[in-house]
XYZ file of C-alpha atoms in Angstrom:
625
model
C -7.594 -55.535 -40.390
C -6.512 -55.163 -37.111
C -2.829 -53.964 -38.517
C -4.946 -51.321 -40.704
C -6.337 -49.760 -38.054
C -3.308 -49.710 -36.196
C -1.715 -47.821 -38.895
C -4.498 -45.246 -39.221
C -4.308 -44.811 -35.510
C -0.903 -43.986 -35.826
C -1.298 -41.709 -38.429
C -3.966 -39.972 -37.069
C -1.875 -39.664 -34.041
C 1.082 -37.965 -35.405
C -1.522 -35.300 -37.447
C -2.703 -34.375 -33.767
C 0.397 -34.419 -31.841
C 1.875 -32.732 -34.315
C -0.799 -29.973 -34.636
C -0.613 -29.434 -31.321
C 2.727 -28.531 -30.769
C 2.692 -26.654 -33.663
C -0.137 -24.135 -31.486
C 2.675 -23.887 -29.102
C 5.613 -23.390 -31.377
C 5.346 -22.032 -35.194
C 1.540 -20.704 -34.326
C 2.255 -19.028 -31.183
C 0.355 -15.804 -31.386
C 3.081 -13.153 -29.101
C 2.570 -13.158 -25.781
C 2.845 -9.426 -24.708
C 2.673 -6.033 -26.915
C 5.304 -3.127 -26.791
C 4.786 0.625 -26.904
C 8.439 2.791 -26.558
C 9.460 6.038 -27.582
C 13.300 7.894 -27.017
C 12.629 11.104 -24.962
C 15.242 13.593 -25.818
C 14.251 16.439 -24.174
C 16.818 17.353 -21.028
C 13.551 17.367 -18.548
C 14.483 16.769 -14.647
C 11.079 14.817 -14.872
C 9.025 12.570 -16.970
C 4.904 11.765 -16.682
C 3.291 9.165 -18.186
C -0.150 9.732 -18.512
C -3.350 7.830 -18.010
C -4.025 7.232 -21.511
C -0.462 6.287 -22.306
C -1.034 3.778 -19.340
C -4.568 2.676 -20.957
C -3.340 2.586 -24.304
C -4.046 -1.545 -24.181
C -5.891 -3.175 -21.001
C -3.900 -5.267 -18.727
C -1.444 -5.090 -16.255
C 1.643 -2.128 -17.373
C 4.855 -3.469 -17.561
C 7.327 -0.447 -17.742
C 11.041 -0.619 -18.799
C 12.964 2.976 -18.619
C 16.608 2.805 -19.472
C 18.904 5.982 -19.092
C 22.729 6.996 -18.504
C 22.692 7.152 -14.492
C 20.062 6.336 -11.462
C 16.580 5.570 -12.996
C 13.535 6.402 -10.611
C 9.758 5.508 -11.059
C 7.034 6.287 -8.691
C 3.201 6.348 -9.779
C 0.659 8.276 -7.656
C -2.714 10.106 -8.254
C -2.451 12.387 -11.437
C -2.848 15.777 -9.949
C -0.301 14.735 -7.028
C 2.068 14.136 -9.518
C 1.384 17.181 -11.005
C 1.688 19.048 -7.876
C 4.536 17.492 -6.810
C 6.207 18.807 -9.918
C 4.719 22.122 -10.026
C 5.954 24.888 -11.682
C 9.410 22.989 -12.958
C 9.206 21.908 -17.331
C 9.139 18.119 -17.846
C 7.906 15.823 -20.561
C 4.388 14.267 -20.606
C 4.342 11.243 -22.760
C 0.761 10.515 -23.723
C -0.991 8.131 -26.648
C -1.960 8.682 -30.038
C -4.336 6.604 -31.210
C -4.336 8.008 -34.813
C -0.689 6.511 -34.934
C -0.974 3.747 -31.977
C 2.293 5.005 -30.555
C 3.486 6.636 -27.814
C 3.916 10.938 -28.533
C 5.774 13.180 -25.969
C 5.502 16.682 -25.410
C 7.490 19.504 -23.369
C 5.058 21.165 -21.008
C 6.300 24.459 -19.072
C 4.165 26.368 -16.307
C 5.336 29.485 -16.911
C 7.280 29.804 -20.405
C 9.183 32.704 -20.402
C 8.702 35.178 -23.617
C 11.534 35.874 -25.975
C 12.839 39.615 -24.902
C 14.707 40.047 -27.841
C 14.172 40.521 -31.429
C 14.714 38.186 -33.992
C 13.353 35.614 -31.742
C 17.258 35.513 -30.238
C 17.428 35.034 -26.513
C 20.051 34.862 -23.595
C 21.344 31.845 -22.855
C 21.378 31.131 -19.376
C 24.476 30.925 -17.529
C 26.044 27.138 -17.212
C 25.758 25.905 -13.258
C 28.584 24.759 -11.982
C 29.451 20.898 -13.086
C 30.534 20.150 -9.337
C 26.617 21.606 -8.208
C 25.372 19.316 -5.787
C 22.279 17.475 -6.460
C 19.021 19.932 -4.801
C 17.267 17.072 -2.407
C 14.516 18.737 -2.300
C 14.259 18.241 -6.454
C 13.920 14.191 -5.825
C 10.918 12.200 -5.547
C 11.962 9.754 -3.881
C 11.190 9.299 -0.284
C 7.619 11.633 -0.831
C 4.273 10.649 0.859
C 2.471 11.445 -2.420
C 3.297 7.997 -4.067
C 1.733 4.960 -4.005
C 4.649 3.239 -4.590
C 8.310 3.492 -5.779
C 11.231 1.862 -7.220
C 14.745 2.646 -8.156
C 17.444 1.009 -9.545
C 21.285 1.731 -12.059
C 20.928 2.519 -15.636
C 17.939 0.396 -16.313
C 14.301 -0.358 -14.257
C 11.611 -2.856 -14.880
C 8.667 -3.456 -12.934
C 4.980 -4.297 -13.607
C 2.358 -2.388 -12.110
C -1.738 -2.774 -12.530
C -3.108 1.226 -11.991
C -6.457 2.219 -13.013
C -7.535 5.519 -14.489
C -6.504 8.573 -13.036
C -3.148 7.304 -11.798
C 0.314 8.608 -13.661
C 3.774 7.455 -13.181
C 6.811 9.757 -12.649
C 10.559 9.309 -13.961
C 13.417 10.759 -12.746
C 17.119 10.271 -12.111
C 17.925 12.550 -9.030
C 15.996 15.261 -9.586
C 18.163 17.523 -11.315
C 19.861 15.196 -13.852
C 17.994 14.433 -16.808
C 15.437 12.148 -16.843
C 15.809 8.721 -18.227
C 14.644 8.853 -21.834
C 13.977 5.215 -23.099
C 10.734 4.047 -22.600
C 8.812 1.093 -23.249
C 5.558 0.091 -22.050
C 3.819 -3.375 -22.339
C 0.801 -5.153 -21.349
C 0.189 -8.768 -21.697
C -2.503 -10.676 -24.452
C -4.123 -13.742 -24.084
C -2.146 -15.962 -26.539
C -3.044 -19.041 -24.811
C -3.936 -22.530 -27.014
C -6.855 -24.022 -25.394
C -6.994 -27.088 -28.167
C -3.540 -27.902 -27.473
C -3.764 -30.075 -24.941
C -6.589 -32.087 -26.020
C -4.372 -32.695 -29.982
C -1.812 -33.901 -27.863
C -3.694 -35.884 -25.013
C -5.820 -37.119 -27.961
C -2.908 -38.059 -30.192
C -1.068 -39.771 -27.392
C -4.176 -42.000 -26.682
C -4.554 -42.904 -30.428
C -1.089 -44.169 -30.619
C -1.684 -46.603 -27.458
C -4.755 -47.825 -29.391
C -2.403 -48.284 -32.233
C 0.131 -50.077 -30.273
C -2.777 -52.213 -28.617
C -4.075 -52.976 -32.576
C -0.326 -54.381 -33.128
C -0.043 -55.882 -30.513
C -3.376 -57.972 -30.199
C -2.258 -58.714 -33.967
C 0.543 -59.897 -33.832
C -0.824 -62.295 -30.747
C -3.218 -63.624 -33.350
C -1.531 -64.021 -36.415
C 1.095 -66.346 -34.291
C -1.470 -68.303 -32.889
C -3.527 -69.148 -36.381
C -0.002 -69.290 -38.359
C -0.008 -72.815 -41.224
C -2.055 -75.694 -41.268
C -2.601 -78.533 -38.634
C -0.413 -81.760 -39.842
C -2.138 -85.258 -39.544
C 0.036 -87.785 -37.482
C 0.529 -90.948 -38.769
C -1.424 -93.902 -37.066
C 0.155 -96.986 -35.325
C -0.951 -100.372 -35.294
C -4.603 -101.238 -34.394
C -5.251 -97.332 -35.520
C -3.141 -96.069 -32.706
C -1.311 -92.670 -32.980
C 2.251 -92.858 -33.316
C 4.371 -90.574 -30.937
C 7.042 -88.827 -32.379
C 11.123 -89.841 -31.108
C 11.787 -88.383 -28.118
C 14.529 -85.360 -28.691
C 17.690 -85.704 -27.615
C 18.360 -84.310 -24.117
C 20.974 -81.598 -25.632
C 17.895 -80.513 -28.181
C 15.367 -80.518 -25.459
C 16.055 -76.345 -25.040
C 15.092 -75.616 -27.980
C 11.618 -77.303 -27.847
C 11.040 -76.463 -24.388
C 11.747 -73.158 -24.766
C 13.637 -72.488 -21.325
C 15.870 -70.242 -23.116
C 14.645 -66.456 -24.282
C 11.741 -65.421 -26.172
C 12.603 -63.431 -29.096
C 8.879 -62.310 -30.228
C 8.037 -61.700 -26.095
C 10.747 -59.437 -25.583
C 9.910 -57.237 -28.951
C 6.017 -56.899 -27.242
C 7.090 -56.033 -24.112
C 9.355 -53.195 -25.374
C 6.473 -52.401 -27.776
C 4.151 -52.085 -24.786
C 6.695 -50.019 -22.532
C 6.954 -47.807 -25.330
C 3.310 -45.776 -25.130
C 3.521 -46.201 -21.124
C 6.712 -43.193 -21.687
C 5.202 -41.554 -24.842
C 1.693 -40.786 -23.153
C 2.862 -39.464 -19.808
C 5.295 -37.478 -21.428
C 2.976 -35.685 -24.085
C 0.258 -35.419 -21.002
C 2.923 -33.486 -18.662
C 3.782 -31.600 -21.718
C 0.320 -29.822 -22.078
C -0.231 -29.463 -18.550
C -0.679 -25.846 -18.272
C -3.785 -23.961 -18.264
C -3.356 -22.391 -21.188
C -3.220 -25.399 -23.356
C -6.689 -26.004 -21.979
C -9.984 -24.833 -22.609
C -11.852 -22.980 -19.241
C -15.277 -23.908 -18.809
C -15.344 -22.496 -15.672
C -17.706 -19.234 -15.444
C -16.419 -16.196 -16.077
C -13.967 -14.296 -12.780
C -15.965 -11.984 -10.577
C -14.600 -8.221 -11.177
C -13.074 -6.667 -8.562
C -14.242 -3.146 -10.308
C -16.028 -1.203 -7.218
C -19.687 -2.000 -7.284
C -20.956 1.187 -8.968
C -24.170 1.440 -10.875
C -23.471 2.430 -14.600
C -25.092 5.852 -15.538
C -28.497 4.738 -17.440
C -28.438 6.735 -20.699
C -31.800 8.050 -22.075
C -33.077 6.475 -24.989
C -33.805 8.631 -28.152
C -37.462 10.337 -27.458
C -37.114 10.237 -24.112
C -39.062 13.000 -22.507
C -37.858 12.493 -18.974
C -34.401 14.423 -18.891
C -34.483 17.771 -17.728
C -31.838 20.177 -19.760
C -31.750 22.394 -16.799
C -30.230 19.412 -14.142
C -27.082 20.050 -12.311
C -23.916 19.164 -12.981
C -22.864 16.006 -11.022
C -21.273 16.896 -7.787
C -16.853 16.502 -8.003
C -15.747 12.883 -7.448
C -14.329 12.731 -3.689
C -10.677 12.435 -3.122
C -9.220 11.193 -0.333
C -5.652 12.370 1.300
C -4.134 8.912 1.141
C -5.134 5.080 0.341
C -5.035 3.014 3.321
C -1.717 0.864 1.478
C -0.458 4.495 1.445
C -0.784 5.396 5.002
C 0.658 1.855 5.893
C 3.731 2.958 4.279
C 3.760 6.302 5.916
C 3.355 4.920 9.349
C 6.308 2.460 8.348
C 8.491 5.449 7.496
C 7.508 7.801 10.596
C 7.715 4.745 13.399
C 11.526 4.436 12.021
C 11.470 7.666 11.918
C 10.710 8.039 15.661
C 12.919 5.301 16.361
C 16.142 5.973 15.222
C 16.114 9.698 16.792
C 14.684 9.097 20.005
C 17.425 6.419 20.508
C 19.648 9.345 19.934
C 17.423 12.284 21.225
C 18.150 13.977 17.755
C 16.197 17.182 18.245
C 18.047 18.510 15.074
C 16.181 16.611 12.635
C 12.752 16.051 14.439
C 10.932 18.636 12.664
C 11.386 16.362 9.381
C 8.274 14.502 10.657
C 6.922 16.195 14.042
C 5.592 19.532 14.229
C 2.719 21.926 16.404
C 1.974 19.757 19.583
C 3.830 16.273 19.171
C 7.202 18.546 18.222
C 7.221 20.840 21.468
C 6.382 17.380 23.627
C 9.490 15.273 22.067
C 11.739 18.229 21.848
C 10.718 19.103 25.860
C 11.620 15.273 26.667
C 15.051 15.024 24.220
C 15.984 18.112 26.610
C 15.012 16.574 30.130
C 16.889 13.359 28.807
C 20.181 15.260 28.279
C 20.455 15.953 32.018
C 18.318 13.418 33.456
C 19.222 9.645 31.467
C 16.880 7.980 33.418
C 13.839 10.039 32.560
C 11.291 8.299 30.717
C 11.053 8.394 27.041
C 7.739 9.337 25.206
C 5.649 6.652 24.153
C 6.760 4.862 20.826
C 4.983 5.340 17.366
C 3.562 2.003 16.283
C 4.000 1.537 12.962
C 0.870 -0.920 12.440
C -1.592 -2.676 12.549
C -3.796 0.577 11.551
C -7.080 0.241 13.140
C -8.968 3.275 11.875
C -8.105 5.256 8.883
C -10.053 8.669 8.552
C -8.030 10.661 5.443
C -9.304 14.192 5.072
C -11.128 15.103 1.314
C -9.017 16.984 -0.046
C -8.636 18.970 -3.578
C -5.413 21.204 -2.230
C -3.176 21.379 0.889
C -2.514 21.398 3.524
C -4.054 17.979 4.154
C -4.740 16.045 7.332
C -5.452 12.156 7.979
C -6.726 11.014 11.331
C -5.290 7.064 12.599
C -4.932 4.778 14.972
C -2.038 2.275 15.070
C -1.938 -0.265 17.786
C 0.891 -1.519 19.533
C 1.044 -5.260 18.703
C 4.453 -5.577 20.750
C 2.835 -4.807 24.273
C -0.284 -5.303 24.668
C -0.404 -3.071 27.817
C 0.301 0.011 25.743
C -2.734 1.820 24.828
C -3.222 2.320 21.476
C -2.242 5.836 19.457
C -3.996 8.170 17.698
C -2.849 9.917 15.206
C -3.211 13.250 13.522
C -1.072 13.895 10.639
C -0.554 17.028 8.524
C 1.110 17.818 5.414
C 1.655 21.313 4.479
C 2.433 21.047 0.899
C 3.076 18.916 -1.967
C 7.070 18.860 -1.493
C 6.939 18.142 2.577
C 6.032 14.996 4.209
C 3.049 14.297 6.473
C 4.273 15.106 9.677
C 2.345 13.913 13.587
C 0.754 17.210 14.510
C -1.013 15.312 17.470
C -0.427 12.433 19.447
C -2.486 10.921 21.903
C -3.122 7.712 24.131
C -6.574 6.476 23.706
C -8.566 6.188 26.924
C -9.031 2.980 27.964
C -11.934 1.469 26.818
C -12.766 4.601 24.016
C -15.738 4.125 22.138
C -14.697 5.637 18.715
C -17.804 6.733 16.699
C -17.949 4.770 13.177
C -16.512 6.755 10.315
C -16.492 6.519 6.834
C -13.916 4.023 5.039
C -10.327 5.664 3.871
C -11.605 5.114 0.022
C -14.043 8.000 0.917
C -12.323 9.970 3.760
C -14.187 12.468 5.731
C -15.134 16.391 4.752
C -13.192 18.966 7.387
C -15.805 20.776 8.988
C -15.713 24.656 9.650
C -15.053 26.058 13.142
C -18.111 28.050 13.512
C -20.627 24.731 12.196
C -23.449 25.004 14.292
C -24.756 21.171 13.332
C -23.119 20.308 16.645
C -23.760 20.539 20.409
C -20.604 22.874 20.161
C -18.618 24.483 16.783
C -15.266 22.766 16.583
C -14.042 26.353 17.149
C -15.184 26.194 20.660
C -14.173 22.655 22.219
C -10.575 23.843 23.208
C -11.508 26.989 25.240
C -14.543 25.309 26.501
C -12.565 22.370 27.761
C -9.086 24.407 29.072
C -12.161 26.432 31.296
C -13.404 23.351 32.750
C -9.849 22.251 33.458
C -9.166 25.325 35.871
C -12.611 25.424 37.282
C -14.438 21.956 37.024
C -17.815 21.748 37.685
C -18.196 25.413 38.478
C -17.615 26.444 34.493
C -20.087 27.177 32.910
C -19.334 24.442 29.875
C -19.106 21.529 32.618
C -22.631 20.177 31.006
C -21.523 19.733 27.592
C -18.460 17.459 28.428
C -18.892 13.842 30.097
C -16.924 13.915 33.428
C -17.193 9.544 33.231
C -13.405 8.391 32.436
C -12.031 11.878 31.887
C -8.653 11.382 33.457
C -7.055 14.393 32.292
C -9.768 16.140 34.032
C -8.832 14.218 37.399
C -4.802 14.600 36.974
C -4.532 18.235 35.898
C -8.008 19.757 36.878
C -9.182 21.143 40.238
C -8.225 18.090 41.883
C -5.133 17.893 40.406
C -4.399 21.338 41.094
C -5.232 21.242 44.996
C -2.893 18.617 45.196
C -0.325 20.628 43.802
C -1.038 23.694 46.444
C -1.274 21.478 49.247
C 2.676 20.372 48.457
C 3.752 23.752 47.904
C 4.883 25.604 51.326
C 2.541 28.316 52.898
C 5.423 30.559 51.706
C 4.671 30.296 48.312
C 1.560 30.879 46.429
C 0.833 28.877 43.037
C -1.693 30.278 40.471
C -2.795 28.112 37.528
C -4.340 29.186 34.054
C -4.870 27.782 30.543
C -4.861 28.856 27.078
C -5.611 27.762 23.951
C -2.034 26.311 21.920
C -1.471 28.038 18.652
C -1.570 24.752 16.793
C -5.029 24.694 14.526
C -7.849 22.467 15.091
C -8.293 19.383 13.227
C -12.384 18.600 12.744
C -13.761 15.006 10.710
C -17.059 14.307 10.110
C -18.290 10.779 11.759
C -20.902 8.763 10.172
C -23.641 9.867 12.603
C -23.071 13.486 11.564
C -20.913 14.304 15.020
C -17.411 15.066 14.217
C -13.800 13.721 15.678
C -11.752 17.122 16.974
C -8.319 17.373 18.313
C -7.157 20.194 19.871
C -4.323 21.509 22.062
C -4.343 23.082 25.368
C -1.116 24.628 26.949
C -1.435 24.829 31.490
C 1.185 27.242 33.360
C 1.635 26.184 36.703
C 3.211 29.634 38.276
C 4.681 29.409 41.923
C 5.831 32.706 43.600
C 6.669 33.529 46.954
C 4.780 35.265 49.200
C 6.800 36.205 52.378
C 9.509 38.108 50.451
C 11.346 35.097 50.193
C 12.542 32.962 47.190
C 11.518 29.564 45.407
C 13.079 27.240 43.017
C 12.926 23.884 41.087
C 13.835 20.634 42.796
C 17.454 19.717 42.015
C 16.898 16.500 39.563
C 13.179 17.011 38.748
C 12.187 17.619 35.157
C 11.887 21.530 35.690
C 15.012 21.826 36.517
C 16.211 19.951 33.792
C 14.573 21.773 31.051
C 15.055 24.966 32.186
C 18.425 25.075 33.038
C 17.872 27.230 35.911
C 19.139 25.725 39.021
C 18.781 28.531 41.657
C 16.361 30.429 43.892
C 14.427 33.668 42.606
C 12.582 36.218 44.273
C 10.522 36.487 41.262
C 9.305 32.439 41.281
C 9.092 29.654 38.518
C 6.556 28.644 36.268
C 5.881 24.903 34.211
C 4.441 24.878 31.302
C 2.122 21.102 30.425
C 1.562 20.355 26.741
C -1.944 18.657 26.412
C -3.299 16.776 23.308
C -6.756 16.109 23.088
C -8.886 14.067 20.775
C -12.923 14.435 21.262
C -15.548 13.212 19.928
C -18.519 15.782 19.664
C -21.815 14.756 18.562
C -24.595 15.975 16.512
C -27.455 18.435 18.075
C -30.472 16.615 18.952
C -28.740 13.958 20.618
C -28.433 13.000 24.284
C -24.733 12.383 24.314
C -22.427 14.814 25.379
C -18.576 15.762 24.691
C -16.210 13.085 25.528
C -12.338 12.604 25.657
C -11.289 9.998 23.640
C -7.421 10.082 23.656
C -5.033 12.709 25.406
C -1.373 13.024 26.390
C 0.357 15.693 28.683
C 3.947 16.701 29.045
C 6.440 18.900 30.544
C 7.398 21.363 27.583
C 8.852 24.870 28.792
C 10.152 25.876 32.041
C 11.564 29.058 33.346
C 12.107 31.624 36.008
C 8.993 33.837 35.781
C 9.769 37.321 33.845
């Protein structure tokens, strides 16, 4: 019986194995599925939408093949949009009548046919040797949340939720790539495969056991017991001793034929076993019993819908407020800070004041340009502080809906930890132009930064003239350049908090008397301060104050007095800047940069104005007109 079983064993075995790798092979449901369409339309620019991109869940794998340089970049629909403005491209959306991919031309502005018979001009043919417009790529913009690029063909996988579109282009003004296929993964796992084959491979040891423990007792029971002959007086008679050549062959010191067949018979299911077990290894050959994966969908309550009958909704209730955008995602800003403290690198190395205004303007440009000058003529002058490029402490991105936009940060300098960290206030104008550093300051040591609102929210600007504060916005940079020239004599000294102000102690009344007592009784020097031109950026903080920077511009004039004349000090910065290395009868003036960051809080509190970060440099000087 034993052989029987063994055979069913074996047979039932080979049914499971066999079924098994069949899941895996001939049964294997397709692992992926494929959406393309041929765009033929001579676009610059190609958007696939948010339904195209949700036309199956899962991660988007996109493939775009074309004739040159294929770009992709994938940002926030209406950036996108903006981006492109007024220029035609193709938006490639989802029909799910058809379950394919449609594409349609969309223009801003279509022009209407002037001519009868529906004929109409063609347009003159540009030049074939026209340089690409830079300004017409994408690539390299702050919009996008990423980008990639590559020759004639591009594949990457990306995982965006709703309201996020991707762009194609070649450079801009070529046309854009126009094959396109899109496809997200399904679940074509086996989860019974593993157990056929782990359950197959254990039936065919028990079968190989069965033959084995059969074989072992078939030998041992094999034909009948012989009776020896007996001996005188009823003794047993031993058999003749063997000849000593013979004696091998009864002894058996020579080799085992039927123990050599059941030890290859038992090595045989120690290989076959592992083998089919390493074979379904994977996870998708077996069934998960663990729970089911926490989402990592934000933790929003789902919108209870009335039941039928229910008299509690109001007809008349408002609209729900606009979802809140913010300027940037914090992965975003990351990769602008990259791109600016490179930026900053490379041309302060080589004092480029050419192409600074591709990321610096208002405050931070005047300051850098000021220094690149002073550096020309004085090498040993000190360089303004670097730009960290991370780690980003704070992230405070403006709400936006249109430009230009604003995003507050902090980056701190990992490198030396001496160097205070910076904060940052960055601008961008429009949807074409980078963010660019419109302020940047040192923080004070010690600054206790109010709590703000995380980057996936951002911050509402407030308005100049908001009277929910101990001052309007609109007010902190006149208020403070007053208490700079006259200290605790203006009239605004109680609204700011003197405790760690050192811009107050270098370049107010102090400051200034220390400036007059080095000047010669010949000379005379007059101080005042104005408000700089560049506007004021206000963000809400959690405890309804807000977080203001501001700029403040303080001419240092020096004139003689006894009919004499005055001049810069050969080799000092003023000197430097201006160029002007001789006396006048007239006098010289300096003008100091200053970049402030405040924190003002709400009314009703106790607290009062404080400086949180501020920088000051040398940026104009000149004889006096």
């Amino acid at each position: 019986m034993r052989f029987v079983f063994a055979i069913l064993a074996f047979a039932a075995a080979a049914v499971m194995v066999g079924f098994g790798i069949a899941q895996r092979t001939v049964f294997l449901e397709p692992d992926k599925v494929s959406l393309g369409t041929v765009v033929e339309n001579q676009a610059s620019y190609t958007v696939l939408t948010p339904e195209a991109l949700a036309a199956n869940p899962g991660k988007q794998t996109v493939t775009v093949s074309g004739g040159g340089p294929v770009y992709l970049s994938y940002g926030r629909t209406e950036d996108v949009l903006a981006w492109i403005g007024e220029e035609p491209y193709v938006s490639v959306g989802y029909d799910a009548a058809t379950a394919a991919l449609v594409s349609d031309v969309v223009v801003a502005n279509p022009v209407a046919d002037p001519t009868p018979g529906g004929a109409t001009e063609e347009p003159e043919a540009e030049a074939d040797d026209a340089e690409p417009d830079p300004a017409a790529s994408p690539a390299g913009s702050d919009l996008w949340l990423d980008e990639f690029s590559g020759d004639r063909t591009l594949t990457t996988t990306v995982d965006v939720p709703d309201g996020i579109s991707i762009l194609l282009a070649s450079d801009g003004t070529a046309p854009a790539p126009g094959r396109i296929v899109v496809a997200w993964p399904l679940d074509n796992s086996t989860p019974w495969a593993g157990p056929l084959m782990a359950g197959g491979g254990l039936l065919f040891l028990v079968g190989i056991i069965l033959v084995i423990s059969g074989a072992i007792a078939h030998r041992r029971s094999r034909g009948p017991r012989r009776n020896l002959p007996k001996g005188p007086k009823g003794k047993l008679m031993r058999a003749p001793r063997p000849p000593r050549s013979g004696r091998a062959a009864v002894t058996g010191s020579g080799p085992r034929r039927g123990s050599g067949r059941a030890t290859r018979i038992a090595v045989l299911p120690m290989l076959l076993v592992p083998a089919i077990a390493l074979s379904g290894c994977s996870s998708e050959y077996w069934p998960d019993f663990s729970s089911a994966p926490e989402t990592t969908a934000p933790a929003t309550p789902a919108e209870t819908q009335p039941e039928a009958g229910d008299d509690t909704t109001d007809a008349t209730d408002e609209p729900s407020a606009p979802e809140v955008v913010p300027a940037v995602t914090v992965p975003q800003m990351e990769r602008i800070m990259r791109r600016i403290a490179v930026f900053t690198s490379e041309i302060d190395a080589e004092a480029d004041s050419k192409r600074l205004g591709e990321r610096f303007t208002g405050p931070a440009l005047e300051a850098r340009k000021a220094n690149y000058a002073i550096r020309k003529s004085l090498p040993d002058h000190a360089a303004l502080p670097a730009i960290p490029a991370s780690p980003l402490t704070l992230t405070l991105p403006q709400q936006v809906s249109a430009w230009p936009r604003t995003v507050l940060t902090i980056a701190k300098n990992n490198d030396d930890e001496t160097v205070a960290p910076t904060a940052l206030v960055l601008r961008q104008d429009s949807p074409r132009e980078n963010y660019k550093v419109l302020y940047a300051t040192a923080l004070v040591p010690n600054a206790d930064v109010p709590e703000v609102a995380p980057a996936s929210i951002g911050a509402p600007p407030i308005n100049p003239e908001f009277k929910g504060l101990i001052m309007p916005t609109g007010q902190v940079a006149p208020a403070y350049a007053d208490l700079l020239l006259k200290g605790e004599e203006s009239e605004f000294a109680e609204f700011f908090d003197p405790e760690g102000d050192v811009i107050l102690q270098q370049l107010g009344p102090e400051g200034q008397k220390a400036i007059r007592d080095g000047v010669p009784d010949t000379a005379d020097v007059k101080f005042s301060n104005e408000v700089g031109d560049s506007p004021t950026v206000a963000l809400a903080t959690n405890d309804s104050g807000a977080l203001v920077a501001v700029s403040i511009e303080q001419t240092e004039k020096v004139t003689p007095n006894d009919g004499g004349t005055v001049g810069f000090q050969e080799g000092q910065p003023g000197a430097a800047l201006s160029g002007f290395d001789e006396k006048s009868a007239k006098g010289v003036q300096r003008e100091v940069g200053i970049q402030l960051l405040f924190y003002v809080p709400a009314v009703g509190t106790d607290e009062k104005i404080r400086v949180l970060g501020w920088s000051e440099s040398l940026i104009g000087a000149s004889e006096v007109k």
